[in-house]
Amino acid sequence: MNNEKQIRVLVLDDDKFMLEFVSHLLRELGVNEVLVAEDGKAGLFVLSAQVTAVDLLICDIEMPGMDGIEFLRNIADQSYSGKIVLFSGVDPDLLKATERLATVRGLNVIGTLAKPVTVGSLATILEQLASPVRRNSDLSRMRQIFNLEEIKQALLADHFDLFYQPKVAVSSGHVTSVECLARWRHAHYGYVSPDSFIPVIEQCGLINEFTRRILTKSAQQLDVWLQQGLDLKISVNVSMENLDRFNLPEIYEKAVGDCNVPIDRVTLEITESKLGKDFAQTLDILTRIRLKGFGLSIDDFGTGYSSMETLKHMPFTELKVDRIFAHGAAEDLATRAMLESSIKLGKVFGLNVVVEGIEIKADYELATVLGCDEIQGYFIAKPMSPDEFIKWLFDYEKLNYKH
Ligand code: C2E
Ligand code: MG
Ligand code: MG
């Protein structure tokens, strides 16, 4: 067999013939290790028995006993980090809904396969695996939950760094701003994603100290860039748990002021799904944050419960459409409709509309046509260390590449 690929694939289907057929095709295509399971329970067993992670799971949705949706829920709980392809003879809308559900649970679905499966459709899927597959050694983006003591130690030792992801203005094609994203520099796991530690920091009451430090670091970095003559702004994420004290606007004003950075170059991003615990207090704090001159962004818009209500009352300056309404919008009518209405809604409220999570050119072009102001996503650039960012920025602006 030529072209052998060092990847491990698990195929899950209750139909024995399909299992044999797909396994055969995969081997023909050079996959060196194909595992099979006839039902959800067996699939869970196979996954848990592996010492090395499975790279790709090809999973049927319709199965007796544990169906595909239950199976995906289970592996999401176990933080399965490989890629997933769903296949089934069910109605395409149902397949799409299952894909979305899996994505919302944090799983990495890279596509769907309609039955009958062909060698061509499998080959296309395998090509997508060419991008580096997460291994056990790369736990940075896994939703592994760390214990409180370990996180406290990391806070004390200041083991948190910032990565920067650019936002580009649609009108000019220039980089206007960067989102500052926290990463834990872990001795064993390398850079750990914020989803693994922010919830713990929130629960243990350390989020205020954490956010103040992140804001200070971000403002210090902005100060350096401004001194280098770069015309940039920054966005920093603020947790709803931060809004528990009335003097928060003063704390943030001081953190930014100490770095000699103009406050109007700093936007605070707040996730909408958590807004509205104590409405009066939230409104009080956010309004005074605005009065101090900060920008205020409603993050992950569309994934919460109070979108319209929140927009009507809270003093936001920016709306960030969540990536689940951007990813694949050019191909999927329902996603496109949601993207379009979110952008329109933001414009009606006079907000700066940012679409995040843009990964491909087609979605970039669509978001542009639909009238958003700024775009953020892997299509422009991934979050980068300060050094990487500066190198990237000079290359990008040199080309002044208009997509
Ligand atoms: P967010 O504020 O919505 O940040 C955007 C997230 O989407 C980032 O994940 C970014 O890496 C990711 N992303 C950007 N472009 C793309 C894309 O094209 N495709 C995909 N699939 N993902 C993309 P990250 O850095 O893992 O951060 C996750 C969340 O953690 C953030 O979501 C934010 O809510 C939270 N977070 C990060 N830093 C902080 C912080 O300092 N404080 C607080 N409270 N939360 C933070
Ligand atoms: Mg954000
Ligand atoms: Mg977001």
Tab-separated table of C-alpha atoms and ligand atoms in Angstrom:
chain	number	residue	atom	x	y	z
A	1	MET	CA	0.000	0.000	0.000
A	2	ASN	CA	1.464	3.340	-0.942
A	3	ASN	CA	1.005	6.642	0.824
A	4	GLU	CA	0.401	5.159	4.280
A	5	LYS	CA	-1.057	7.694	6.689
A	6	GLN	CA	-0.138	7.496	10.371
A	7	ILE	CA	-3.643	8.081	11.634
A	8	ARG	CA	-6.107	6.166	13.757
A	9	VAL	CA	-9.726	6.127	12.743
A	10	LEU	CA	-12.670	4.699	14.663
A	11	VAL	CA	-15.741	3.815	12.593
A	12	LEU	CA	-19.000	3.478	14.512
A	13	ASP	CA	-22.005	1.941	12.751
A	14	ASP	CA	-24.568	-0.703	13.663
A	15	ASP	CA	-24.487	-2.035	10.094
A	16	LYS	CA	-21.750	-4.690	9.823
A	17	PHE	CA	-21.562	-4.397	6.067
A	18	MET	CA	-20.994	-0.614	6.308
A	19	LEU	CA	-18.285	-1.166	8.909
A	20	GLU	CA	-16.422	-3.557	6.641
A	21	PHE	CA	-16.951	-1.456	3.548
A	22	VAL	CA	-15.786	1.839	5.106
A	23	SER	CA	-12.836	0.135	6.839
A	24	HIS	CA	-11.792	-1.354	3.520
A	25	LEU	CA	-11.978	2.024	1.763
A	26	LEU	CA	-9.992	3.708	4.545
A	27	ARG	CA	-7.240	1.108	4.281
A	28	GLU	CA	-7.216	1.523	0.507
A	29	LEU	CA	-6.718	5.236	1.092
A	30	GLY	CA	-3.666	4.489	3.229
A	31	VAL	CA	-5.013	4.801	6.791
A	32	ASN	CA	-2.740	2.600	8.877
A	33	GLU	CA	-5.075	1.900	11.781
A	34	VAL	CA	-8.841	1.411	11.537
A	35	LEU	CA	-10.853	0.517	14.642
A	36	VAL	CA	-14.524	-0.449	14.490
A	37	ALA	CA	-17.469	-0.533	16.893
A	38	GLU	CA	-21.033	-1.730	16.296
A	39	ASP	CA	-22.805	0.396	18.860
A	40	GLY	CA	-22.338	3.413	21.132
A	41	LYS	CA	-21.307	1.398	24.185
A	42	ALA	CA	-18.642	-0.475	22.251
A	43	GLY	CA	-17.493	2.863	20.772
A	44	LEU	CA	-17.063	4.379	24.232
A	45	PHE	CA	-15.149	1.305	25.329
A	46	VAL	CA	-12.814	1.431	22.327
A	47	LEU	CA	-12.142	5.148	22.895
A	48	SER	CA	-11.453	4.737	26.598
A	49	ALA	CA	-9.167	1.760	25.984
A	50	GLN	CA	-6.795	3.700	23.719
A	51	VAL	CA	-3.463	4.854	25.057
A	52	THR	CA	-2.914	7.084	22.027
A	53	ALA	CA	-5.804	9.302	20.992
A	54	VAL	CA	-8.031	8.424	18.054
A	55	ASP	CA	-7.547	11.071	15.349
A	56	LEU	CA	-10.817	10.676	13.528
A	57	LEU	CA	-14.192	9.290	14.498
A	58	ILE	CA	-16.643	8.432	11.744
A	59	CYS	CA	-19.960	8.118	13.497
A	60	ASP	CA	-23.388	6.988	12.338
A	61	ILE	CA	-26.280	8.913	13.857
A	62	GLU	CA	-29.032	6.331	13.627
A	63	MET	CA	-28.167	3.354	15.809
A	64	PRO	CA	-30.309	1.167	18.045
A	65	GLY	CA	-29.634	1.528	21.778
A	66	MET	CA	-27.406	4.561	22.260
A	67	ASP	CA	-27.986	6.792	19.212
A	68	GLY	CA	-25.345	9.060	17.667
A	69	ILE	CA	-26.484	12.149	19.601
A	70	GLU	CA	-26.211	10.358	22.957
A	71	PHE	CA	-22.841	8.968	21.940
A	72	LEU	CA	-21.557	12.444	21.043
A	73	ARG	CA	-22.831	13.814	24.371
A	74	ASN	CA	-20.860	11.103	26.162
A	75	ILE	CA	-17.607	11.713	24.330
A	76	ALA	CA	-17.970	15.493	24.808
A	77	ASP	CA	-18.207	14.853	28.563
A	78	GLN	CA	-15.023	12.813	28.285
A	79	SER	CA	-13.297	15.678	26.401
A	80	TYR	CA	-12.714	13.690	23.202
A	81	SER	CA	-10.371	15.920	21.226
A	82	GLY	CA	-10.066	14.202	17.847
A	83	LYS	CA	-11.949	15.119	14.708
A	84	ILE	CA	-15.407	13.814	13.876
A	85	VAL	CA	-17.303	13.055	10.704
A	86	LEU	CA	-21.007	12.267	10.968
A	87	PHE	CA	-22.630	9.947	8.540
A	88	SER	CA	-26.139	8.861	8.075
A	89	GLY	CA	-28.972	8.402	5.634
A	90	VAL	CA	-31.153	10.830	7.634
A	91	ASP	CA	-32.556	14.073	6.309
A	92	PRO	CA	-29.758	16.635	5.704
A	93	ASP	CA	-31.365	19.170	8.098
A	94	LEU	CA	-31.236	16.633	10.910
A	95	LEU	CA	-27.629	15.856	10.069
A	96	LYS	CA	-26.852	19.616	10.166
A	97	ALA	CA	-28.651	20.008	13.520
A	98	THR	CA	-26.619	17.120	14.957
A	99	GLU	CA	-23.431	18.692	13.655
A	100	ARG	CA	-24.328	21.994	15.291
A	101	LEU	CA	-25.184	20.280	18.570
A	102	ALA	CA	-21.820	18.530	18.597
A	103	THR	CA	-20.009	21.792	17.832
A	104	VAL	CA	-21.854	23.591	20.627
A	105	ARG	CA	-20.653	20.828	22.972
A	106	GLY	CA	-17.086	21.662	22.000
A	107	LEU	CA	-16.527	18.736	19.627
A	108	ASN	CA	-14.545	19.184	16.453
A	109	VAL	CA	-16.876	18.119	13.610
A	110	ILE	CA	-15.076	18.499	10.297
A	111	GLY	CA	-17.857	17.317	8.019
A	112	THR	CA	-20.726	15.037	7.208
A	113	LEU	CA	-20.836	12.056	4.881
A	114	ALA	CA	-24.023	11.037	3.144
A	115	LYS	CA	-24.643	7.346	2.571
A	116	PRO	CA	-23.751	5.643	0.278
A	117	VAL	CA	-20.164	6.440	1.134
A	118	THR	CA	-17.774	6.630	-1.812
A	119	VAL	CA	-14.025	6.480	-2.012
A	120	GLY	CA	-14.026	10.099	-3.283
A	121	SER	CA	-16.013	11.467	-0.327
A	122	LEU	CA	-13.751	9.645	2.143
A	123	ALA	CA	-10.623	10.904	0.390
A	124	THR	CA	-11.885	14.491	0.740
A	125	ILE	CA	-12.377	13.976	4.472
A	126	LEU	CA	-8.885	12.529	4.868
A	127	GLU	CA	-7.412	15.548	3.078
A	128	GLN	CA	-8.897	17.748	5.799
A	129	LEU	CA	-6.954	15.728	8.335
A	130	ALA	CA	-3.776	17.039	6.781
A	131	SER	CA	-3.922	19.929	9.252
A	132	PRO	CA	-2.103	18.843	12.403
A	133	VAL	CA	-4.196	16.482	14.486
A	134	ARG	CA	-4.271	17.021	18.217
A	135	ARG	CA	-2.296	14.398	20.092
A	136	ASN	CA	-2.285	13.483	23.741
A	137	SER	CA	0.736	15.695	24.148
A	138	ASP	CA	-1.244	18.715	22.915
A	139	LEU	CA	-3.774	19.269	25.625
A	140	SER	CA	-3.834	23.019	25.270
A	141	ARG	CA	-7.277	23.214	23.733
A	142	MET	CA	-8.850	20.318	25.578
A	143	ARG	CA	-11.478	21.137	28.092
A	144	GLN	CA	-9.511	19.503	30.845
A	145	ILE	CA	-10.478	20.885	34.211
A	146	PHE	CA	-7.608	21.675	36.517
A	147	ASN	CA	-7.859	21.774	40.263
A	148	LEU	CA	-8.112	24.950	42.230
A	149	GLU	CA	-4.810	24.608	44.071
A	150	GLU	CA	-2.875	24.256	40.824
A	151	ILE	CA	-4.566	27.343	39.388
A	152	LYS	CA	-3.960	29.392	42.548
A	153	GLN	CA	-0.266	28.518	42.365
A	154	ALA	CA	-0.183	29.556	38.721
A	155	LEU	CA	-1.802	32.890	39.608
A	156	LEU	CA	0.717	33.482	42.385
A	157	ALA	CA	3.602	32.634	40.071
A	158	ASP	CA	2.088	34.702	37.232
A	159	HIS	CA	2.011	31.866	34.738
A	160	PHE	CA	-0.596	33.527	32.528
A	161	ASP	CA	0.341	35.005	29.161
A	162	LEU	CA	-1.653	36.850	26.551
A	163	PHE	CA	-2.132	35.936	22.928
A	164	TYR	CA	-3.421	38.502	20.461
A	165	GLN	CA	-5.896	37.958	17.656
A	166	PRO	CA	-6.366	40.779	15.126
A	167	LYS	CA	-9.626	42.315	13.948
A	168	VAL	CA	-9.662	43.765	10.468
A	169	ALA	CA	-11.869	46.653	9.268
A	170	VAL	CA	-13.897	45.623	6.256
A	171	SER	CA	-13.854	49.153	4.792
A	172	SER	CA	-10.058	49.579	4.746
A	173	GLY	CA	-8.689	46.058	5.062
A	174	HIS	CA	-6.420	47.321	7.875
A	175	VAL	CA	-5.908	45.815	11.316
A	176	THR	CA	-7.692	48.092	13.768
A	177	SER	CA	-7.625	46.212	16.995
A	178	VAL	CA	-6.615	42.985	18.744
A	179	GLU	CA	-8.470	40.778	21.179
A	180	CYS	CA	-6.293	39.849	24.176
A	181	LEU	CA	-6.807	36.181	25.030
A	182	ALA	CA	-5.459	34.559	28.181
A	183	ARG	CA	-3.343	31.404	28.054
A	184	TRP	CA	-1.938	29.458	30.987
A	185	ARG	CA	1.734	28.618	30.444
A	186	HIS	CA	1.641	25.153	32.000
A	187	ALA	CA	4.816	23.251	32.854
A	188	HIS	CA	3.478	19.942	31.456
A	189	TYR	CA	0.810	20.838	28.937
A	190	GLY	CA	2.222	23.920	27.235
A	191	TYR	CA	-0.335	26.635	26.610
A	192	VAL	CA	-3.694	25.769	28.130
A	193	SER	CA	-6.907	27.264	26.724
A	194	PRO	CA	-8.982	29.662	28.884
A	195	ASP	CA	-12.014	27.359	28.761
A	196	SER	CA	-10.065	25.052	31.096
A	197	PHE	CA	-9.295	27.572	33.809
A	198	ILE	CA	-11.583	30.631	33.613
A	199	PRO	CA	-14.612	28.740	35.045
A	200	VAL	CA	-12.493	27.559	38.008
A	201	ILE	CA	-11.123	31.061	38.592
A	202	GLU	CA	-14.683	32.410	38.473
A	203	GLN	CA	-15.978	29.832	40.925
A	204	CYS	CA	-13.231	30.359	43.463
A	205	GLY	CA	-13.670	34.124	43.646
A	206	LEU	CA	-10.331	35.018	42.059
A	207	ILE	CA	-11.710	36.424	38.818
A	208	ASN	CA	-11.439	40.068	39.886
A	209	GLU	CA	-7.737	39.825	40.615
A	210	PHE	CA	-7.244	37.809	37.423
A	211	THR	CA	-9.086	40.292	35.164
A	212	ARG	CA	-7.300	43.281	36.699
A	213	ARG	CA	-3.959	41.661	35.917
A	214	ILE	CA	-4.992	40.716	32.385
A	215	LEU	CA	-6.243	44.254	31.767
A	216	THR	CA	-2.974	45.702	33.093
A	217	LYS	CA	-0.864	43.371	30.938
A	218	SER	CA	-2.950	44.142	27.869
A	219	ALA	CA	-2.698	47.897	28.469
A	220	GLN	CA	1.073	47.617	28.999
A	221	GLN	CA	1.348	45.828	25.668
A	222	LEU	CA	-0.789	48.475	23.991
A	223	ASP	CA	1.457	51.168	25.452
A	224	VAL	CA	4.471	49.471	23.818
A	225	TRP	CA	2.696	49.281	20.458
A	226	LEU	CA	1.553	52.901	20.627
A	227	GLN	CA	5.113	53.984	21.396
A	228	GLN	CA	6.235	52.028	18.320
A	229	GLY	CA	3.792	54.135	16.309
A	230	LEU	CA	1.206	51.414	15.745
A	231	ASP	CA	-2.352	52.691	15.605
A	232	LEU	CA	-4.036	49.844	17.524
A	233	LYS	CA	-6.829	49.304	20.007
A	234	ILE	CA	-7.358	46.364	22.351
A	235	SER	CA	-10.308	44.270	23.509
A	236	VAL	CA	-10.205	42.479	26.851
A	237	ASN	CA	-12.693	39.870	28.062
A	238	VAL	CA	-14.542	40.600	31.270
A	239	SER	CA	-16.466	37.922	33.056
A	240	MET	CA	-20.006	38.507	34.361
A	241	GLU	CA	-18.652	37.446	37.759
A	242	ASN	CA	-16.541	40.619	37.652
A	243	LEU	CA	-19.634	42.781	37.840
A	244	ASP	CA	-20.126	42.188	41.565
A	245	ARG	CA	-18.805	45.515	42.849
A	246	PHE	CA	-19.854	49.070	42.152
A	247	ASN	CA	-16.300	50.461	42.075
A	248	LEU	CA	-15.285	48.259	39.122
A	249	PRO	CA	-15.206	51.222	36.662
A	250	GLU	CA	-12.670	52.986	38.924
A	251	ILE	CA	-10.531	49.816	39.235
A	252	TYR	CA	-10.387	49.420	35.451
A	253	GLU	CA	-9.834	53.147	34.902
A	254	LYS	CA	-6.824	53.017	37.221
A	255	ALA	CA	-5.400	49.841	35.645
A	256	VAL	CA	-5.459	51.436	32.191
A	257	GLY	CA	-4.495	54.947	33.386
A	258	ASP	CA	-1.388	53.571	35.143
A	259	CYS	CA	-0.145	52.410	31.736
A	260	ASN	CA	-0.658	55.829	30.109
A	261	VAL	CA	-3.020	54.359	27.586
A	262	PRO	CA	-6.074	56.334	26.365
A	263	ILE	CA	-9.193	54.648	27.737
A	264	ASP	CA	-11.040	54.965	24.443
A	265	ARG	CA	-8.539	52.517	22.937
A	266	VAL	CA	-9.785	49.794	25.274
A	267	THR	CA	-12.964	47.785	24.747
A	268	LEU	CA	-14.298	45.410	27.365
A	269	GLU	CA	-16.077	42.321	26.009
A	270	ILE	CA	-18.837	40.770	28.049
A	271	THR	CA	-20.553	37.506	27.204
A	272	GLU	CA	-24.217	38.021	26.711
A	273	SER	CA	-25.315	34.564	27.900
A	274	LYS	CA	-24.442	35.518	31.437
A	275	LEU	CA	-25.913	39.023	31.478
A	276	GLY	CA	-28.862	39.929	33.613
A	277	LYS	CA	-28.239	38.337	37.029
A	278	ASP	CA	-28.912	41.549	38.902
A	279	PHE	CA	-30.182	43.839	36.206
A	280	ALA	CA	-29.944	47.165	38.060
A	281	GLN	CA	-26.416	46.506	39.329
A	282	THR	CA	-25.215	45.301	35.923
A	283	LEU	CA	-26.705	48.342	34.200
A	284	ASP	CA	-25.176	50.685	36.811
A	285	ILE	CA	-21.665	49.240	36.421
A	286	LEU	CA	-21.738	48.958	32.633
A	287	THR	CA	-23.074	52.487	32.197
A	288	ARG	CA	-20.323	53.905	34.421
A	289	ILE	CA	-17.712	51.861	32.532
A	290	ARG	CA	-18.970	53.568	29.375
A	291	LEU	CA	-18.912	56.969	31.085
A	292	LYS	CA	-15.222	56.459	31.851
A	293	GLY	CA	-14.680	56.125	28.095
A	294	PHE	CA	-14.230	52.373	27.612
A	295	GLY	CA	-15.836	50.661	24.629
A	296	LEU	CA	-18.279	47.931	25.616
A	297	SER	CA	-18.839	44.858	23.494
A	298	ILE	CA	-21.533	42.222	23.744
A	299	ASP	CA	-19.560	39.025	23.078
A	300	ASP	CA	-20.795	35.723	21.605
A	301	PHE	CA	-23.989	37.477	20.550
A	302	GLY	CA	-26.817	35.139	19.691
A	303	THR	CA	-25.860	32.326	22.041
A	304	GLY	CA	-27.631	33.725	25.113
A	305	TYR	CA	-31.216	34.150	26.145
A	306	SER	CA	-31.788	37.866	26.384
A	307	SER	CA	-30.385	39.242	23.142
A	308	MET	CA	-33.029	41.860	22.255
A	309	GLU	CA	-33.746	42.896	25.841
A	310	THR	CA	-30.039	43.241	26.599
A	311	LEU	CA	-29.361	45.300	23.498
A	312	LYS	CA	-32.243	47.624	24.221
A	313	HIS	CA	-31.131	48.523	27.733
A	314	MET	CA	-27.382	48.083	28.045
A	315	PRO	CA	-24.972	50.785	26.794
A	316	PHE	CA	-23.023	48.657	24.321
A	317	THR	CA	-20.859	50.139	21.584
A	318	GLU	CA	-20.117	46.889	19.786
A	319	LEU	CA	-21.798	43.611	18.954
A	320	LYS	CA	-19.745	40.484	18.298
A	321	VAL	CA	-21.674	37.868	16.404
A	322	ASP	CA	-20.789	34.429	17.730
A	323	ARG	CA	-18.826	32.123	15.495
A	324	ILE	CA	-21.619	29.551	15.307
A	325	PHE	CA	-23.466	32.044	13.074
A	326	ALA	CA	-20.422	32.703	10.944
A	327	HIS	CA	-18.925	29.293	10.432
A	328	GLY	CA	-20.282	27.798	7.214
A	329	ALA	CA	-22.771	30.650	6.626
A	330	ALA	CA	-21.887	30.858	2.943
A	331	GLU	CA	-23.003	27.257	2.474
A	332	ASP	CA	-25.892	26.910	4.870
A	333	LEU	CA	-29.068	28.948	4.384
A	334	ALA	CA	-30.203	28.839	8.021
A	335	THR	CA	-26.784	29.939	9.321
A	336	ARG	CA	-26.690	32.711	6.723
A	337	ALA	CA	-30.139	33.947	7.802
A	338	MET	CA	-28.992	34.146	11.442
A	339	LEU	CA	-25.775	35.918	10.504
A	340	GLU	CA	-27.670	38.403	8.372
A	341	SER	CA	-30.254	39.218	11.043
A	342	SER	CA	-27.614	39.573	13.783
A	343	ILE	CA	-25.641	42.036	11.645
A	344	LYS	CA	-28.809	43.992	10.791
A	345	LEU	CA	-29.839	44.119	14.428
A	346	GLY	CA	-26.454	45.465	15.461
A	347	LYS	CA	-26.587	48.115	12.740
A	348	VAL	CA	-30.105	49.189	13.775
A	349	PHE	CA	-28.729	49.814	17.260
A	350	GLY	CA	-25.850	51.824	15.800
A	351	LEU	CA	-23.200	49.382	17.020
A	352	ASN	CA	-19.836	48.413	15.588
A	353	VAL	CA	-20.583	44.907	14.323
A	354	VAL	CA	-17.784	42.338	14.475
A	355	VAL	CA	-18.173	38.842	13.071
A	356	GLU	CA	-15.853	36.370	14.759
A	357	GLY	CA	-14.845	32.826	13.887
A	358	ILE	CA	-14.415	33.417	10.150
A	359	GLU	CA	-12.276	30.549	8.876
A	360	ILE	CA	-12.740	30.539	5.114
A	361	LYS	CA	-12.818	33.018	2.266
A	362	ALA	CA	-16.455	32.332	1.329
A	363	ASP	CA	-17.659	33.217	4.849
A	364	TYR	CA	-15.387	36.292	4.895
A	365	GLU	CA	-16.895	37.530	1.651
A	366	LEU	CA	-20.423	36.859	2.830
A	367	ALA	CA	-19.936	38.732	6.128
A	368	THR	CA	-18.516	41.636	4.124
A	369	VAL	CA	-21.471	41.701	1.735
A	370	LEU	CA	-23.893	41.517	4.665
A	371	GLY	CA	-22.427	44.765	6.006
A	372	CYS	CA	-20.449	43.920	9.135
A	373	ASP	CA	-17.765	46.414	10.170
A	374	GLU	CA	-14.950	44.183	11.367
A	375	ILE	CA	-13.888	40.577	10.986
A	376	GLN	CA	-11.947	38.313	13.317
A	377	GLY	CA	-11.086	34.678	12.736
A	378	TYR	CA	-8.542	32.124	11.660
A	379	PHE	CA	-8.987	33.268	8.038
A	380	ILE	CA	-7.234	36.504	9.040
A	381	ALA	CA	-4.994	35.032	11.765
A	382	LYS	CA	-5.032	32.827	14.850
A	383	PRO	CA	-4.265	34.290	18.284
A	384	MET	CA	-0.490	34.924	18.444
A	385	SER	CA	2.232	35.703	20.962
A	386	PRO	CA	3.370	39.379	20.922
A	387	ASP	CA	6.446	38.546	18.797
A	388	GLU	CA	4.475	36.471	16.326
A	389	PHE	CA	1.822	39.174	16.137
A	390	ILE	CA	4.284	41.939	15.268
A	391	LYS	CA	5.892	39.834	12.536
A	392	TRP	CA	2.494	38.889	11.176
A	393	LEU	CA	1.251	42.508	11.281
A	394	PHE	CA	4.169	43.837	9.281
A	395	ASP	CA	3.745	41.153	6.610
A	396	TYR	CA	-0.007	41.673	6.494
A	397	GLU	CA	0.096	45.444	6.254
A	398	LYS	CA	2.967	45.314	3.758
A	399	LEU	CA	0.767	43.329	1.456
A	400	ASN	CA	-2.296	45.285	2.585
A	401	TYR	CA	-3.984	42.173	1.451
A	402	LYS	CA	-7.645	42.758	0.680
A	403	HIS	CA	-9.329	39.367	0.677
B	1	C2E	P1	-14.132	34.777	23.017
B	1	C2E	O1	-13.981	36.029	23.789
B	1	C2E	O2	-15.356	34.614	22.205
B	1	C2E	O3	-12.813	34.645	22.126
B	1	C2E	C1	-12.780	34.104	20.867
B	1	C2E	C2	-12.364	32.661	20.900
B	1	C2E	O4	-12.571	32.110	19.612
B	1	C2E	C3	-10.892	32.471	21.207
B	1	C2E	O5	-10.754	31.239	21.892
B	1	C2E	C4	-10.282	32.351	19.821
B	1	C2E	O6	-9.072	31.641	19.801
B	1	C2E	C5	-11.362	31.577	19.118
B	1	C2E	N1	-11.355	31.820	17.677
B	1	C2E	C6	-11.014	32.940	17.040
B	1	C2E	N2	-11.161	32.815	15.700
B	1	C2E	C7	-11.614	31.575	15.492
B	1	C2E	C8	-11.954	30.838	14.306
B	1	C2E	O7	-11.875	31.315	13.180
B	1	C2E	N3	-12.413	29.578	14.483
B	1	C2E	C9	-12.532	29.021	15.719
B	1	C2E	N4	-12.979	27.774	15.787
B	1	C2E	N5	-12.207	29.678	16.855
B	1	C2E	C10	-11.757	30.938	16.736
B	1	C2E	P2	-9.947	31.125	23.227
B	1	C2E	O8	-8.729	31.989	23.196
B	1	C2E	O9	-9.799	29.667	23.512
B	1	C2E	O10	-10.894	31.792	24.271
B	1	C2E	C11	-12.101	31.181	24.621
B	1	C2E	C12	-12.908	32.070	25.521
B	1	C2E	O11	-12.287	32.224	26.803
B	1	C2E	C13	-13.028	33.498	24.976
B	1	C2E	O12	-14.046	33.515	24.001
B	1	C2E	C14	-13.385	34.267	26.230
B	1	C2E	O13	-14.763	34.172	26.510
B	1	C2E	C15	-12.634	33.496	27.310
B	1	C2E	N6	-11.430	34.258	27.676
B	1	C2E	C16	-10.233	34.341	27.056
B	1	C2E	N7	-9.387	35.156	27.730
B	1	C2E	C17	-10.090	35.616	28.806
B	1	C2E	C18	-9.799	36.525	29.883
B	1	C2E	O14	-8.720	37.111	29.987
B	1	C2E	N8	-10.800	36.737	30.798
B	1	C2E	C19	-12.020	36.145	30.685
B	1	C2E	N9	-12.956	36.411	31.637
B	1	C2E	N10	-12.347	35.301	29.701
B	1	C2E	C20	-11.383	35.054	28.773
B	2	MG	MG	-14.164	37.854	23.480
B	3	MG	MG	-16.731	35.588	21.370
